[in-house]
Short mmCIF file of C-alpha atoms in Angstrom, two decimals:
data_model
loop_
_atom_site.label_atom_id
_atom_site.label_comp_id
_atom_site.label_asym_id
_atom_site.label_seq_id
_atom_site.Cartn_x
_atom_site.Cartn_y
_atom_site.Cartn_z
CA UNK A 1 -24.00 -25.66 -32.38
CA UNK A 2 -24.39 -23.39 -29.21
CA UNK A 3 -21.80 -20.48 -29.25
CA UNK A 4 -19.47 -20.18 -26.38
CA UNK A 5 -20.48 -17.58 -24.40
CA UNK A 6 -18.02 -14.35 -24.17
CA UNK A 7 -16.20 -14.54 -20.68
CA UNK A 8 -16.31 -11.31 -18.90
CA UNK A 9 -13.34 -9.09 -18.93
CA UNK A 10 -13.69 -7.77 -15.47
CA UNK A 11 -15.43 -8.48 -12.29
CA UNK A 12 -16.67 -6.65 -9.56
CA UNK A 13 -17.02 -7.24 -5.56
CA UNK A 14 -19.82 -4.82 -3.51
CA UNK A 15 -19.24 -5.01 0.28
CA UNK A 16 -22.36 -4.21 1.63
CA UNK A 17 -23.25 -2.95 4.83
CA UNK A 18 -26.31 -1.30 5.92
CA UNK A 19 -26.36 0.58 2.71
CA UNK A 20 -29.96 0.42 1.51
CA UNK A 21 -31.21 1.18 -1.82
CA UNK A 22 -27.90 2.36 -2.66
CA UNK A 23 -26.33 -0.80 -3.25
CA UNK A 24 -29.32 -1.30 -6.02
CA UNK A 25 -27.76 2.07 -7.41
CA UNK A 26 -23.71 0.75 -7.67
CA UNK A 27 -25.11 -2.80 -8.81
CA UNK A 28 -27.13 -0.91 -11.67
CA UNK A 29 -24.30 0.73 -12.67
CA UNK A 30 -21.51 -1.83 -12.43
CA UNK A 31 -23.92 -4.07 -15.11
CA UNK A 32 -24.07 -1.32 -17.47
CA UNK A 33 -20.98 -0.71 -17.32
CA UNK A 34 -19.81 -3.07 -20.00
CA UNK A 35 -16.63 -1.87 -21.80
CA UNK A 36 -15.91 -2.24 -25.25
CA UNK A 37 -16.69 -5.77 -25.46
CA UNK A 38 -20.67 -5.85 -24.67
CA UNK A 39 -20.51 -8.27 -21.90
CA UNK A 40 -21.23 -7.37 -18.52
CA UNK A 41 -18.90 -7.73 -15.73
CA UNK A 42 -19.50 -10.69 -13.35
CA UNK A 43 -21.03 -9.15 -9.92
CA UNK A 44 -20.16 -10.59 -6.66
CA UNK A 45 -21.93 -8.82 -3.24
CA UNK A 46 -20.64 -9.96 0.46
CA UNK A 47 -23.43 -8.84 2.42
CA UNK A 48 -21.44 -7.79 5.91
CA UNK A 49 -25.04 -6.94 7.43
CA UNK A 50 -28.21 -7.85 8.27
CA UNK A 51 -30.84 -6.73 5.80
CA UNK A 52 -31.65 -10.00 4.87
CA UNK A 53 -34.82 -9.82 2.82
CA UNK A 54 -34.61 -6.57 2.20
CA UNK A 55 -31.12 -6.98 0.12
CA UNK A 56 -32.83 -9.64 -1.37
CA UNK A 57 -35.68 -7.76 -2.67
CA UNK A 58 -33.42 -5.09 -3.65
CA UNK A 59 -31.37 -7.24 -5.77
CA UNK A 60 -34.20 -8.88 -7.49
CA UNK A 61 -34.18 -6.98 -10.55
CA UNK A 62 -30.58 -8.52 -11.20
CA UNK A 63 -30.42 -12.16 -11.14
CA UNK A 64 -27.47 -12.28 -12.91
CA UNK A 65 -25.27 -11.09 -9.24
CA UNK A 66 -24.14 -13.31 -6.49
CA UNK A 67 -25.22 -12.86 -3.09
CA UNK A 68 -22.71 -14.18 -0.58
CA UNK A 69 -24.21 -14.20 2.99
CA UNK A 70 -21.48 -15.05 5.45
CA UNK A 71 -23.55 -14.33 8.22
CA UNK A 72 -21.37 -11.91 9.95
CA UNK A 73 -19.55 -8.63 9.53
CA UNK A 74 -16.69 -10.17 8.38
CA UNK A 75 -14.66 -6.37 8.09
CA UNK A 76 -14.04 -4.35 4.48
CA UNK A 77 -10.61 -6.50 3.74
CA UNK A 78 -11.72 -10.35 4.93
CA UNK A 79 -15.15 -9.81 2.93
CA UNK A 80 -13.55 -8.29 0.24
CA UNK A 81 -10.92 -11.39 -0.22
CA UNK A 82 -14.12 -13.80 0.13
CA UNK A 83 -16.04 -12.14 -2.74
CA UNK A 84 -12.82 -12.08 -5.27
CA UNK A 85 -12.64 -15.38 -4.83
CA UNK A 86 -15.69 -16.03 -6.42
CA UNK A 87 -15.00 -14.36 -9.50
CA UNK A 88 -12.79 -15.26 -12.05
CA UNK A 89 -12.14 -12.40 -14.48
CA UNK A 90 -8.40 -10.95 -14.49
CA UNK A 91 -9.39 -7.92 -13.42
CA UNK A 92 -11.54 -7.51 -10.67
CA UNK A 93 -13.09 -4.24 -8.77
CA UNK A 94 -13.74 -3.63 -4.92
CA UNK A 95 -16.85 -1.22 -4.65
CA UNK A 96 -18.03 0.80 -2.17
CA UNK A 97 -21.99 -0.12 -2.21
CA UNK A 98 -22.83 3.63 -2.03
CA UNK A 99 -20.57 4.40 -5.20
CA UNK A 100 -21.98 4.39 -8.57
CA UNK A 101 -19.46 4.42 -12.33
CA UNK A 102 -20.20 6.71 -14.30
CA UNK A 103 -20.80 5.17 -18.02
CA UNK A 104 -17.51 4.85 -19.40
CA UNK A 105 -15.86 4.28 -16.41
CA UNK A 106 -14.44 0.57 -17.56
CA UNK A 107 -13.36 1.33 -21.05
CA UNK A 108 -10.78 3.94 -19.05
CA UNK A 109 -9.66 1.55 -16.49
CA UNK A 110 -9.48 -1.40 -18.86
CA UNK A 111 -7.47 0.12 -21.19
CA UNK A 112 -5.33 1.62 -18.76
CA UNK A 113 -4.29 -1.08 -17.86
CA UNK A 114 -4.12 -3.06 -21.34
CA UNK A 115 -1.79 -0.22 -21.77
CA UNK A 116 0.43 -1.08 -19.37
CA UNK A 117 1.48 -4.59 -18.02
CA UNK A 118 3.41 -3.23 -14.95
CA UNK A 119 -0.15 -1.61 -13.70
CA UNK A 120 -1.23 -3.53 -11.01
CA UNK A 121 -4.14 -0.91 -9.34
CA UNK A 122 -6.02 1.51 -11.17
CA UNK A 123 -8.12 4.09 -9.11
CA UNK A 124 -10.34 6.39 -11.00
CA UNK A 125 -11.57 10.16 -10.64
CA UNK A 126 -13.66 10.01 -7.62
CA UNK A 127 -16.64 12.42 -7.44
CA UNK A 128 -18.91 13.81 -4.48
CA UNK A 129 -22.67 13.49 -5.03
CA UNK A 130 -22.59 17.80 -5.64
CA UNK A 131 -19.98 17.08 -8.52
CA UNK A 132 -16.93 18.19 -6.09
CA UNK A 133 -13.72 16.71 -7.11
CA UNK A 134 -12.37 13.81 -4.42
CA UNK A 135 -9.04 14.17 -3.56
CA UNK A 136 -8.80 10.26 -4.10
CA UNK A 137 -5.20 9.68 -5.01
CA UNK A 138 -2.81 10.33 -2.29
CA UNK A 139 0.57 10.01 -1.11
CA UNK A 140 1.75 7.38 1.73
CA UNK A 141 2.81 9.86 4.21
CA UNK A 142 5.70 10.13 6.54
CA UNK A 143 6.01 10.42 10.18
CA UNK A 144 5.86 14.22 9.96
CA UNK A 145 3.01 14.85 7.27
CA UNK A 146 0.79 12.27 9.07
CA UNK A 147 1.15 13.84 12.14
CA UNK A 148 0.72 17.15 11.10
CA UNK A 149 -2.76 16.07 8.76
CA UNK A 150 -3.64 14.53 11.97
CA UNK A 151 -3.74 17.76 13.89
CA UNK A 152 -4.63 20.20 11.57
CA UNK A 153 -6.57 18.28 8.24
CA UNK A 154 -10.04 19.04 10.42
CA UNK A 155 -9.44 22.73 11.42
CA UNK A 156 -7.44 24.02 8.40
CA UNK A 157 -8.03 21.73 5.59
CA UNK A 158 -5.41 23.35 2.92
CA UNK A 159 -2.54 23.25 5.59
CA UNK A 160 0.61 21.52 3.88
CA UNK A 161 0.67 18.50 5.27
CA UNK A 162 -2.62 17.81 4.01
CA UNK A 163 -2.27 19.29 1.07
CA UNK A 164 0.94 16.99 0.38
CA UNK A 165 -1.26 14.13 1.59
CA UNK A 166 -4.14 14.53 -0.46
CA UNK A 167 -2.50 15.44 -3.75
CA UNK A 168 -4.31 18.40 -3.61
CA UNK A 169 -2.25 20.75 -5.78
CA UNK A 170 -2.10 18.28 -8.74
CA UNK A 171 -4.36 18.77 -11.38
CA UNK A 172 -7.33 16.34 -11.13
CA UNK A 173 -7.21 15.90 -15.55
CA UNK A 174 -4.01 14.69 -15.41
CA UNK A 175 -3.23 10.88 -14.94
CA UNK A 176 -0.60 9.77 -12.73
CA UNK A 177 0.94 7.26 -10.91
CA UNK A 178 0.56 7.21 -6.71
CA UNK A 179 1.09 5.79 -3.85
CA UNK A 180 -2.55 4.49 -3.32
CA UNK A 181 -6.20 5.34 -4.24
CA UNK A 182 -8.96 5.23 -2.49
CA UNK A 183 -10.71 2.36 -1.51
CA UNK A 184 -13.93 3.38 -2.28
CA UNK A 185 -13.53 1.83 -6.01
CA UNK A 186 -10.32 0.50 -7.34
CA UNK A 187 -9.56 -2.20 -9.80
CA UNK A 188 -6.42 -4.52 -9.65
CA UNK A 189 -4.85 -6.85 -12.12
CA UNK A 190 -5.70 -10.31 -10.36
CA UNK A 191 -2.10 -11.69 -10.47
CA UNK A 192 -0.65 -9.24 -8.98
CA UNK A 193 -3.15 -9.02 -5.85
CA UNK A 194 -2.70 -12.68 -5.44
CA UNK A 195 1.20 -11.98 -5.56
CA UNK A 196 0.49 -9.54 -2.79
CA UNK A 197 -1.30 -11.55 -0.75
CA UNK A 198 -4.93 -9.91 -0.94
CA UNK A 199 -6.35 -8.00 1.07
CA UNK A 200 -4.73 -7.47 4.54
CA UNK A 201 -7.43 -9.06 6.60
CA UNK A 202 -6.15 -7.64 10.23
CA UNK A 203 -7.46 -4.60 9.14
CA UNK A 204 -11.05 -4.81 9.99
CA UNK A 205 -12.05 -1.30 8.58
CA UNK A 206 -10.06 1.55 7.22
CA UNK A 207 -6.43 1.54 6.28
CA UNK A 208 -6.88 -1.46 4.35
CA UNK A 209 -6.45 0.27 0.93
CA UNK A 210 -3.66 1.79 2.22
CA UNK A 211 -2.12 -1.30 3.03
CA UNK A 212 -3.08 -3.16 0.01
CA UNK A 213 -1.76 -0.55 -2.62
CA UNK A 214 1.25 -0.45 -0.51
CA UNK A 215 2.19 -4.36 -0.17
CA UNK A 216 1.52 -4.17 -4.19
CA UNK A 217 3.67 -1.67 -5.03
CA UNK A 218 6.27 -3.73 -2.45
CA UNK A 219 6.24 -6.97 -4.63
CA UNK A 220 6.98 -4.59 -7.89
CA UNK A 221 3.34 -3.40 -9.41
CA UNK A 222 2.16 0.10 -10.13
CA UNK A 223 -0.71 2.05 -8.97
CA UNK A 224 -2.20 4.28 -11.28
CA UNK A 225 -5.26 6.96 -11.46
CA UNK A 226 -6.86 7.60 -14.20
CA UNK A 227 -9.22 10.46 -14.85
CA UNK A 228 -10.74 9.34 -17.77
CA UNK A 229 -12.50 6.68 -15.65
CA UNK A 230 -15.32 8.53 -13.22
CA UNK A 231 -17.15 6.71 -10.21
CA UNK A 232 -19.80 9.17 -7.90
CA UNK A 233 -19.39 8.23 -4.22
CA UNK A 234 -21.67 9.10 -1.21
CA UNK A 235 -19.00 9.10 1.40
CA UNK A 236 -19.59 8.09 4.56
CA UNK A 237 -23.44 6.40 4.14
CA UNK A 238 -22.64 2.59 5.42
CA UNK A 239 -20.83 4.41 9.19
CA UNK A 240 -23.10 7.19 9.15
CA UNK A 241 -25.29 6.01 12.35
CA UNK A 242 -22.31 4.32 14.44
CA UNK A 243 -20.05 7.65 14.05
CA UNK A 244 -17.84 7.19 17.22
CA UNK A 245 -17.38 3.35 16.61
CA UNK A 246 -16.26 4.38 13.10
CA UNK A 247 -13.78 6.84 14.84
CA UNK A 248 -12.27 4.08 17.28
CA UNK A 249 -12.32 1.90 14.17
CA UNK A 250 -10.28 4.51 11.71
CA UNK A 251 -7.55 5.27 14.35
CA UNK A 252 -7.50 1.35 15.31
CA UNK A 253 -6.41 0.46 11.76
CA UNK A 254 -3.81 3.60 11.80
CA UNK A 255 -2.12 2.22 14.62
CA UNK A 256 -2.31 -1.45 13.42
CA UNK A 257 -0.45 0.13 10.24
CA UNK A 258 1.92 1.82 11.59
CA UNK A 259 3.06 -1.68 13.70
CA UNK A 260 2.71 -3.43 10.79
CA UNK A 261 5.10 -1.45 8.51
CA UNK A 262 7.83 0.33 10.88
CA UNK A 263 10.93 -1.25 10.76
CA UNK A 264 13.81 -0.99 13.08
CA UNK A 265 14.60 2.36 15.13
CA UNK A 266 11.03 3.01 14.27
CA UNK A 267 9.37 1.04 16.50
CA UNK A 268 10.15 2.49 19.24
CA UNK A 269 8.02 5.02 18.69
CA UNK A 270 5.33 2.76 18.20
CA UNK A 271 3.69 3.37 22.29
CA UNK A 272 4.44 6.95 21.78
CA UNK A 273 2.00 6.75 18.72
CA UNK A 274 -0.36 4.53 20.29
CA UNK A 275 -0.77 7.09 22.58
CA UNK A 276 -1.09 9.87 20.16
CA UNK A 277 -3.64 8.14 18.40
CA UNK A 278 -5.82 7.42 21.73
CA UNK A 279 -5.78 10.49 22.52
CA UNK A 280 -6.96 12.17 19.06
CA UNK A 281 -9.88 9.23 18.56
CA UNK A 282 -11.12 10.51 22.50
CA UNK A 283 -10.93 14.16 20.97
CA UNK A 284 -12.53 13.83 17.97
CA UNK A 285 -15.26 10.87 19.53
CA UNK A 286 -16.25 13.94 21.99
CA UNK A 287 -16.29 16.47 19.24
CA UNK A 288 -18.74 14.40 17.08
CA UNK A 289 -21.07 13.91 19.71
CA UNK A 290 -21.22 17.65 20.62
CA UNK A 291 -21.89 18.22 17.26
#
């Protein structure tokens, strides 16, 4: 009799976009990354560029992944929906293709959320490539703190609105539950994405895990970090060459959440903002390109 073959406990969905050989790098590590079960996690990569061949041939070592080719840059949140889709495990990832887990990093979130049935999103300990702590689990801010990060985060990074918004005086050992996590990996209990709706996918890039942590925590679930559960992330690598388009981009989806969540007297401010927000992607578009 042939034995039924274990089904995985957890999937996970790359986007990939002009990432390279790092994408080899997260797939590696998502594969070993088996838990406490043995079996590897189904692996699902949207490829949102144009490397044809050459994704191929870096993939080639695992046949065991899905490629999906779309044929377009679909955005972070509409590729992201397309590749959960075809996976089936109840919980399921979304991976930045330039992060990597460090072993033992799905033991922590599974059982952090096996732990817990009202945990909907589990974000783990986020690490920069020099070891550097990420400040990855942050508060939603308020008019005021948002504002004030806006204007002062690049100048005089430990000012207190930033610090508020980053979390930055809680201790990075100590699990917690937040307002979001970052996108770069988080996992999420399947049924309670689906309740949410997915992924938002009018935001194109940026903001989305914002938005998604926040409609989730809306329809009742919990977001969670979890320390125990480590994940080493490149920031940056897939925008690196289009650095003002990335800039228009980020303060795109800002305004696009800021219309999509304000409620009543609050929208009036909405032009005001618009405005603000023109003017600081103009700013900060000439400042990269004197640097």
């Amino acid at each position: 009799m042939t034995p039924v073959a274990t089904a995985p406990a957890w999937a996970a969905v790359v986007v990939h976009y002009r990432s390279g050989p790092l994408v080899a790098d997260c797939v590696a590590s998502l594969l070993a990354d088996t838990g406490t079960d043995g079996v590897a996690p189904e692996v699902v990569v949207v490829d949102n560029g144009s490397d044809g061949d050459t994704l191929a041939a870096l993939l080639a070592p695992f046949p065991s992944v899905t490629v999906l080719r779309p044929g377009a840059n679909l955005g972070y949140a509409r590729a992201a929906n397309l590749g959960i889709a075809a996976t089936r495990a109840p919980i399921v990832a979304v991976v930045n293709p330039d992060a990597r887990l460090v072993p033992g990093c799905a033991v922590a979130v599974l059982a952090a959320f096996a732990n817990d049935p009202t945990v909907a999103v589990v974000g783990p300990r986020i690490c920069n490539p020099d070891g550097s702590v990420y400040p990855s689990a942050r508060t939603a801010p308020g008019t005021g703190v948002a504002v004030g990060h806006a204007l002062l985060g690049g100048v005089a990074p430990h000012n207190r609105f930033t610090t508020a918004y980053r979390q930055l005086e809680a201790d990075p050992d100590a699990g917690r539950d937040v307002d979001w996590v970052s996108g770069a990996a988080l996992w999420f209990r399947r049924d309670a994405l689906d309740g949410a709706g997915g992924w938002d996918e009018r935001f194109f890039m940026f903001m989305e895990d914002i938005d998604v942590c926040r409609e989730i925590r809306a329809h009742g679930g919990r977001v969670r970090y979890e320390p125990r559960a480590g994940v080493v992330h490149a920031v940056g690598t897939s925008r690196a060459a289009q650095p003002s388009r990335s800039i228009a981009l980020h303060h795109r989806a800002a305004y696009r959440y800021l219309d999509k969540w304000w409620r009543g007297p609050q929208r009036l401010a909405l032009p005001a903002a618009g405005a603000f927000l023109g003017a600081r992607a103009g700013w900060s578009i000439g400042a990269a390109r004197l640097r």
